[in-house]
Each structure stands twice: as structure tokens, then as C-alpha cells.
Short mmCIF file of C-alpha atoms in Angstrom, two decimals:
data_model
loop_
_atom_site.label_atom_id
_atom_site.label_comp_id
_atom_site.label_asym_id
_atom_site.label_seq_id
_atom_site.Cartn_x
_atom_site.Cartn_y
_atom_site.Cartn_z
CA UNK A 1 3.27 18.11 -34.84
CA UNK A 2 5.32 20.07 -32.37
CA UNK A 3 2.99 22.49 -30.66
CA UNK A 4 3.52 23.74 -27.13
CA UNK A 5 1.10 23.99 -24.23
CA UNK A 6 1.59 27.75 -24.40
CA UNK A 7 0.40 27.78 -28.01
CA UNK A 8 -2.69 25.82 -27.00
CA UNK A 9 -3.41 28.39 -24.31
CA UNK A 10 -2.98 31.22 -26.81
CA UNK A 11 -5.31 29.60 -29.30
CA UNK A 12 -7.98 29.02 -26.66
CA UNK A 13 -7.81 32.68 -25.66
CA UNK A 14 -8.22 33.68 -29.29
CA UNK A 15 -11.24 31.35 -29.58
CA UNK A 16 -12.69 32.75 -26.39
CA UNK A 17 -12.40 36.41 -27.42
CA UNK A 18 -12.50 35.98 -31.22
CA UNK A 19 -9.89 38.69 -31.21
CA UNK A 20 -6.09 38.63 -31.31
CA UNK A 21 -5.93 42.01 -29.56
CA UNK A 22 -8.15 40.96 -26.64
CA UNK A 23 -6.38 37.58 -26.36
CA UNK A 24 -3.02 39.38 -26.15
CA UNK A 25 -4.34 41.67 -23.43
CA UNK A 26 -5.74 38.70 -21.50
CA UNK A 27 -2.40 36.88 -21.62
CA UNK A 28 -0.33 40.00 -20.95
CA UNK A 29 1.47 39.66 -24.28
CA UNK A 30 2.09 42.07 -27.10
CA UNK A 31 -0.12 41.58 -30.10
CA UNK A 32 2.80 40.85 -32.49
CA UNK A 33 4.22 38.22 -30.09
CA UNK A 34 0.87 36.49 -29.78
CA UNK A 35 0.29 36.66 -33.53
CA UNK A 36 3.62 34.92 -34.18
CA UNK A 37 2.75 32.07 -31.80
CA UNK A 38 -0.72 31.77 -33.30
CA UNK A 39 0.78 31.59 -36.79
CA UNK A 40 3.27 28.92 -35.72
CA UNK A 41 0.42 26.89 -34.30
CA UNK A 42 -1.70 27.36 -37.44
CA UNK A 43 1.20 26.23 -39.66
CA UNK A 44 0.98 22.75 -38.15
CA UNK A 45 -2.45 22.19 -39.75
CA UNK A 46 -3.47 21.87 -43.37
CA UNK A 47 -6.87 23.36 -42.63
CA UNK A 48 -7.44 26.90 -41.35
CA UNK A 49 -8.26 27.42 -37.68
CA UNK A 50 -9.48 30.99 -38.19
CA UNK A 51 -10.67 33.23 -40.98
CA UNK A 52 -11.21 36.96 -41.31
CA UNK A 53 -14.55 38.10 -42.73
CA UNK A 54 -15.28 41.83 -42.94
CA UNK A 55 -12.21 42.62 -40.81
CA UNK A 56 -13.58 40.39 -38.06
CA UNK A 57 -11.86 37.22 -36.88
CA UNK A 58 -13.96 34.04 -36.96
CA UNK A 59 -13.16 30.53 -35.77
CA UNK A 60 -13.71 27.80 -38.33
CA UNK A 61 -15.52 24.57 -37.54
CA UNK A 62 -12.17 22.82 -37.68
CA UNK A 63 -10.79 25.46 -35.31
CA UNK A 64 -13.57 24.79 -32.80
CA UNK A 65 -12.87 21.05 -32.94
CA UNK A 66 -9.17 21.69 -32.27
CA UNK A 67 -10.10 24.07 -29.44
CA UNK A 68 -12.13 21.31 -27.81
CA UNK A 69 -9.17 18.94 -27.99
CA UNK A 70 -6.84 21.67 -26.74
CA UNK A 71 -9.02 22.11 -23.66
CA UNK A 72 -8.73 18.40 -22.93
CA UNK A 73 -4.96 18.45 -23.38
CA UNK A 74 -4.53 21.41 -21.06
CA UNK A 75 -6.88 19.84 -18.51
CA UNK A 76 -4.80 16.66 -18.49
CA UNK A 77 -1.59 18.69 -18.29
CA UNK A 78 -2.99 20.53 -15.31
CA UNK A 79 -3.90 17.19 -13.79
CA UNK A 80 -0.31 16.01 -14.15
CA UNK A 81 0.90 19.11 -12.36
CA UNK A 82 -1.52 18.71 -9.48
CA UNK A 83 -0.90 14.97 -9.27
CA UNK A 84 2.82 15.67 -8.88
CA UNK A 85 2.09 18.24 -6.21
CA UNK A 86 -0.27 15.82 -4.51
CA UNK A 87 2.37 13.12 -4.39
CA UNK A 88 4.90 15.51 -2.94
CA UNK A 89 2.36 16.62 -0.37
CA UNK A 90 1.15 13.04 0.07
CA UNK A 91 -2.43 14.07 -0.61
CA UNK A 92 -3.10 11.20 -3.00
CA UNK A 93 -1.57 8.08 -4.47
CA UNK A 94 -1.41 4.36 -3.89
CA UNK A 95 0.22 2.22 -1.21
CA UNK A 96 0.37 -1.55 -1.65
CA UNK A 97 1.23 -3.99 1.16
CA UNK A 98 1.03 -7.77 1.28
CA UNK A 99 0.81 -9.28 4.74
CA UNK A 100 1.25 -12.80 6.05
CA UNK A 101 -2.04 -14.06 7.45
CA UNK A 102 -1.45 -13.42 11.14
CA UNK A 103 -0.19 -9.94 10.33
CA UNK A 104 -3.80 -8.82 10.01
CA UNK A 105 -3.88 -8.61 13.82
CA UNK A 106 -0.96 -6.17 13.78
CA UNK A 107 -0.40 -4.07 10.67
CA UNK A 108 -3.76 -2.19 10.58
CA UNK A 109 -2.94 -0.44 13.86
CA UNK A 110 0.33 0.90 12.42
CA UNK A 111 -1.39 2.10 9.23
CA UNK A 112 -4.45 3.71 10.80
CA UNK A 113 -2.94 7.05 11.80
CA UNK A 114 -1.09 7.42 8.50
CA UNK A 115 -4.19 6.78 6.37
CA UNK A 116 -6.22 9.09 8.61
CA UNK A 117 -3.69 11.89 8.10
CA UNK A 118 -3.62 11.31 4.32
CA UNK A 119 -7.20 10.41 3.27
CA UNK A 120 -6.37 10.74 -0.42
CA UNK A 121 -4.10 7.68 -0.32
CA UNK A 122 -5.57 4.43 -1.64
CA UNK A 123 -4.37 1.49 0.43
CA UNK A 124 -4.30 -2.05 -0.90
CA UNK A 125 -3.63 -4.56 1.87
CA UNK A 126 -3.52 -8.16 0.70
CA UNK A 127 -3.57 -10.79 3.47
CA UNK A 128 -2.33 -14.23 2.40
CA UNK A 129 0.28 -16.83 3.29
CA UNK A 130 3.99 -16.12 3.37
CA UNK A 131 4.75 -17.86 0.07
CA UNK A 132 2.32 -15.64 -1.87
CA UNK A 133 3.52 -12.57 0.00
CA UNK A 134 7.08 -13.24 -1.12
CA UNK A 135 5.98 -13.89 -4.70
CA UNK A 136 4.40 -10.44 -4.78
CA UNK A 137 7.50 -8.87 -3.28
CA UNK A 138 9.98 -10.54 -5.66
CA UNK A 139 7.91 -9.54 -8.69
CA UNK A 140 7.89 -5.94 -7.40
CA UNK A 141 4.10 -5.81 -7.35
CA UNK A 142 3.95 -4.23 -3.88
CA UNK A 143 5.65 -1.51 -1.87
CA UNK A 144 6.10 -3.58 1.29
CA UNK A 145 5.66 -7.08 2.65
CA UNK A 146 4.70 -7.61 6.28
CA UNK A 147 6.25 -10.80 7.60
CA UNK A 148 7.59 -12.32 10.80
CA UNK A 149 10.59 -14.11 9.24
CA UNK A 150 13.13 -12.58 6.84
CA UNK A 151 13.44 -14.62 3.62
CA UNK A 152 16.85 -16.18 3.05
CA UNK A 153 16.71 -16.14 -0.74
CA UNK A 154 15.82 -12.48 -1.32
CA UNK A 155 17.84 -9.35 -0.54
CA UNK A 156 15.61 -7.01 1.42
CA UNK A 157 15.65 -4.01 3.72
CA UNK A 158 13.58 -4.17 6.90
CA UNK A 159 11.84 -2.07 9.51
CA UNK A 160 11.14 -4.04 12.73
CA UNK A 161 7.68 -3.41 14.20
CA UNK A 162 6.83 -5.64 17.16
CA UNK A 163 7.87 -8.97 18.66
CA UNK A 164 5.96 -12.10 17.65
CA UNK A 165 5.68 -15.04 20.05
CA UNK A 166 4.20 -18.44 19.25
CA UNK A 167 2.98 -20.86 21.94
CA UNK A 168 1.48 -24.32 21.96
CA UNK A 169 -2.23 -23.81 22.60
CA UNK A 170 -5.18 -26.00 23.41
CA UNK A 171 -8.85 -25.73 24.24
CA UNK A 172 -8.07 -27.37 27.58
CA UNK A 173 -5.62 -26.18 30.26
CA UNK A 174 -4.32 -29.76 30.60
CA UNK A 175 -1.81 -31.00 28.07
CA UNK A 176 -2.74 -34.16 26.19
CA UNK A 177 0.33 -35.51 24.42
CA UNK A 178 -1.84 -37.74 22.29
CA UNK A 179 -4.06 -34.94 20.98
CA UNK A 180 -3.89 -34.28 17.23
CA UNK A 181 -1.66 -31.46 16.01
CA UNK A 182 -3.35 -28.83 13.88
CA UNK A 183 -1.13 -27.34 11.17
CA UNK A 184 -1.44 -24.46 8.73
CA UNK A 185 -0.93 -25.18 5.04
CA UNK A 186 2.48 -25.38 3.38
CA UNK A 187 3.93 -21.93 2.81
CA UNK A 188 2.73 -20.47 6.08
CA UNK A 189 5.30 -19.10 8.53
CA UNK A 190 3.31 -20.64 11.40
CA UNK A 191 3.48 -24.01 9.62
CA UNK A 192 7.25 -23.64 9.33
CA UNK A 193 7.46 -22.90 13.06
CA UNK A 194 5.48 -26.05 13.89
CA UNK A 195 7.57 -28.16 11.54
CA UNK A 196 10.68 -26.81 13.19
CA UNK A 197 9.43 -27.53 16.69
CA UNK A 198 7.74 -30.91 16.23
CA UNK A 199 9.89 -32.21 13.39
CA UNK A 200 8.53 -35.37 11.81
CA UNK A 201 6.22 -36.44 14.64
CA UNK A 202 4.41 -39.54 13.41
CA UNK A 203 2.73 -40.87 16.52
CA UNK A 204 0.18 -38.04 16.62
CA UNK A 205 -2.60 -37.42 14.17
CA UNK A 206 -2.18 -34.33 12.03
CA UNK A 207 -4.85 -31.97 10.76
CA UNK A 208 -4.16 -29.29 8.17
CA UNK A 209 -6.24 -26.12 7.78
CA UNK A 210 -5.80 -23.22 5.41
CA UNK A 211 -6.19 -20.18 7.65
CA UNK A 212 -5.17 -19.03 11.09
CA UNK A 213 -8.81 -18.38 11.98
CA UNK A 214 -9.73 -21.94 11.05
CA UNK A 215 -6.91 -23.29 13.21
CA UNK A 216 -8.01 -21.11 16.11
CA UNK A 217 -11.61 -22.28 15.88
CA UNK A 218 -10.48 -25.90 15.65
CA UNK A 219 -8.44 -25.49 18.83
CA UNK A 220 -11.43 -23.92 20.61
CA UNK A 221 -13.61 -26.81 19.44
CA UNK A 222 -11.20 -29.31 20.95
CA UNK A 223 -10.03 -30.85 17.68
CA UNK A 224 -6.40 -30.68 18.75
CA UNK A 225 -3.46 -28.49 19.69
CA UNK A 226 -1.54 -26.00 17.60
CA UNK A 227 1.30 -23.51 17.75
CA UNK A 228 -0.30 -20.08 17.43
CA UNK A 229 0.91 -16.50 17.72
CA UNK A 230 -0.41 -15.06 20.96
CA UNK A 231 -1.09 -11.72 19.31
CA UNK A 232 -4.09 -13.21 17.48
CA UNK A 233 -5.85 -14.94 20.39
CA UNK A 234 -6.24 -12.22 23.02
CA UNK A 235 -10.01 -12.51 23.40
CA UNK A 236 -9.94 -16.31 23.51
CA UNK A 237 -7.26 -16.29 26.20
CA UNK A 238 -9.18 -13.77 28.30
CA UNK A 239 -12.45 -15.76 28.25
CA UNK A 240 -10.74 -19.13 28.65
CA UNK A 241 -11.60 -20.61 25.24
CA UNK A 242 -7.90 -21.17 24.56
CA UNK A 243 -5.11 -22.03 26.98
CA UNK A 244 -1.34 -21.76 26.63
CA UNK A 245 0.52 -24.99 27.36
CA UNK A 246 3.91 -24.42 28.95
CA UNK A 247 6.29 -26.75 27.17
CA UNK A 248 10.04 -26.83 26.75
CA UNK A 249 11.40 -24.95 23.76
CA UNK A 250 8.46 -22.57 23.45
CA UNK A 251 7.62 -19.82 22.79
CA UNK A 252 9.20 -19.41 19.40
CA UNK A 253 10.10 -15.73 19.10
CA UNK A 254 10.31 -13.77 15.85
CA UNK A 255 9.66 -10.14 14.89
CA UNK A 256 6.92 -8.66 12.76
CA UNK A 257 8.51 -6.31 10.25
CA UNK A 258 7.97 -4.43 7.03
CA UNK A 259 10.40 -5.51 4.33
CA UNK A 260 11.06 -4.21 0.83
CA UNK A 261 13.41 -5.13 -1.98
CA UNK A 262 16.97 -3.97 -1.48
CA UNK A 263 17.89 -1.04 -3.73
CA UNK A 264 14.20 -0.40 -4.48
CA UNK A 265 13.50 3.30 -4.82
CA UNK A 266 10.55 3.85 -2.52
CA UNK A 267 7.82 6.24 -3.59
CA UNK A 268 7.35 9.39 -1.49
CA UNK A 269 4.27 7.78 0.05
CA UNK A 270 6.10 4.57 0.97
CA UNK A 271 8.99 6.56 2.44
CA UNK A 272 6.55 8.69 4.42
CA UNK A 273 4.90 5.56 5.84
CA UNK A 274 8.25 4.32 7.10
CA UNK A 275 8.92 7.65 8.77
CA UNK A 276 5.43 7.63 10.29
CA UNK A 277 5.93 4.15 11.74
CA UNK A 278 9.31 5.07 13.19
CA UNK A 279 7.80 8.11 14.87
CA UNK A 280 4.64 6.43 16.18
CA UNK A 281 5.65 2.80 16.77
CA UNK A 282 6.17 3.05 20.53
CA UNK A 283 2.90 4.91 21.03
CA UNK A 284 0.91 2.45 18.91
CA UNK A 285 2.38 -0.45 20.87
CA UNK A 286 1.50 1.25 24.14
CA UNK A 287 -2.04 2.10 23.00
CA UNK A 288 -2.97 -1.21 21.37
CA UNK A 289 -0.52 -3.89 22.43
CA UNK A 290 0.35 -3.16 26.05
CA UNK A 291 -1.62 -6.29 27.04
CA UNK A 292 0.59 -8.31 24.74
CA UNK A 293 3.92 -6.98 25.90
CA UNK A 294 2.87 -7.32 29.54
CA UNK A 295 1.70 -10.88 28.98
CA UNK A 296 4.84 -12.02 27.18
CA UNK A 297 7.02 -10.56 29.91
CA UNK A 298 5.30 -12.65 32.62
#
């Protein structure tokens, strides 16, 4: 079959009016022109769509069944048109981001205004460790990854967001060099930072936990010391549950950033998010992270 959407529209008008003349008037066509299109559409079926009884046009049962399907086709076609318009106008669509665990303290503030301005956009934000984030990025399952360290084995583009500083922290203001060290699991960027700083320290007991929140609670409980990003412990620092230990070689400084595969063609929504972040980054930092920038500059 090789019918056109226009032929479907014509046939539906004929069904509606049960008259070629009235259908032609409704569609602002001449009757001969409409009749030709109706005939071309009819020729694609072995069964009649219409029949003339007593000089009056009637729609056959088969014709009504085709009309029902034609309505569905035109409805879906209209949906395609509006979906395209919606994407161009950023009224709807999907945005997928995978964030390293600690990024949950940062990225929502840079997404909030964008999602508020475009309520039709469905956001999927997956928070996991860096290894899984990079797996999702390499397999092209997401639009962006939110990480603090650029991967060395993957070609990416980046948009820097905000500085990330990691300090040695403890539940006590006094440093105890014999206290256990609390690590994140393998694959975490924070774990890599601790491995880099402490190397293969063997004289201190090591604990390993699988989330930044678990590490933070363990530090508060006095189970040991850990290298943590300051951006995730504001409340604990303010009430004195956690203390920063000033030690040589710290803080470790990186940058939180959005990254995406090099040469990836970003969707209009993804491109619009980048533009939004570039326009609002300084204001978001001032509104939500002024405490952080002031603290790290002390």
C-alpha cells in the first residue's frame, strides 16, 4: 500500500459527511480533484470502502473499519508533529545524567532552574560510583556524566561546574595517627584520592564502606578518619560533628564537571541544559555554595 496522509484525511471527510460534494467543500477542494484522490485510495483495497444506493453514498462496514484505523494513523502523525515542535521548544523530552555519588550534593542545584522552566522534561538522574557512571557514558546510555575527575581512557568534552576539595576529616578535632582509615569501595573517585594520598599504608587499620553517607556517619561515630569532599559535610562541620584535620598535602583539589562523549550529537534538550548552566552557574554558586567558596578560601 502507498496511501498518503492527505488521502486518509479525504476519506475521513467523506465518511463524516457521506458526501463527496460536502467533503470537497470542507477541504476546500474541487469535487473532481477529491474524487480522484478518493479513487486512488479505494484502488489500494480489494473490498469497497463506499457504495452508492439510490444515488446516495454509503460507507461499507469495511470502510468504517478503515476509517477507524485512519483516525488512529492521523492522530499518531499529529503526535509526531507536536512532539517535534515540543522538542524544538523544549516543552517535553528526556534528559539522562549519571552522577558520581558525591555529586548528589551539587548537581541538583544546577538542574533545578532548568527543570522548573521546562516542566515537560523527564529527568533521570542516576547516582552511583564513578566506575558505573563511566560504563553508562561509554555505552552511550546517558546524555551526560557528572564527575570530579576526567577519565583518561575515554575521549570526552567537558563543562566545568564548581571546584571540589577533599580534606582529611575526623569526629575529633585532634588528629590520631593510629586511628583507622575509612575508605570508599573500589571504583569511587574518593577512594582513588585516598589511595593516592595514603598509598599502601599498612600500619593503620582500614575500613571499607560502600557509600559516602556511610563513610560520613562512620566518621561522626568515631570509627576512624577519612578523606571526604567538604561540599557534602556542611551541616556536620557547622555543628561540630566532623572536624577537618590540617595535614600536609591536603586538600586534594579537583573540579566537578559535566562530561559527554566526544563527537556525540547532543539532543536539543541536552544542548539547552549546557547553555542554561553556562548562563546561571555563577548565580547558582553564589546562591547555594557561597559558604563553600568562602570556607575553601580561608
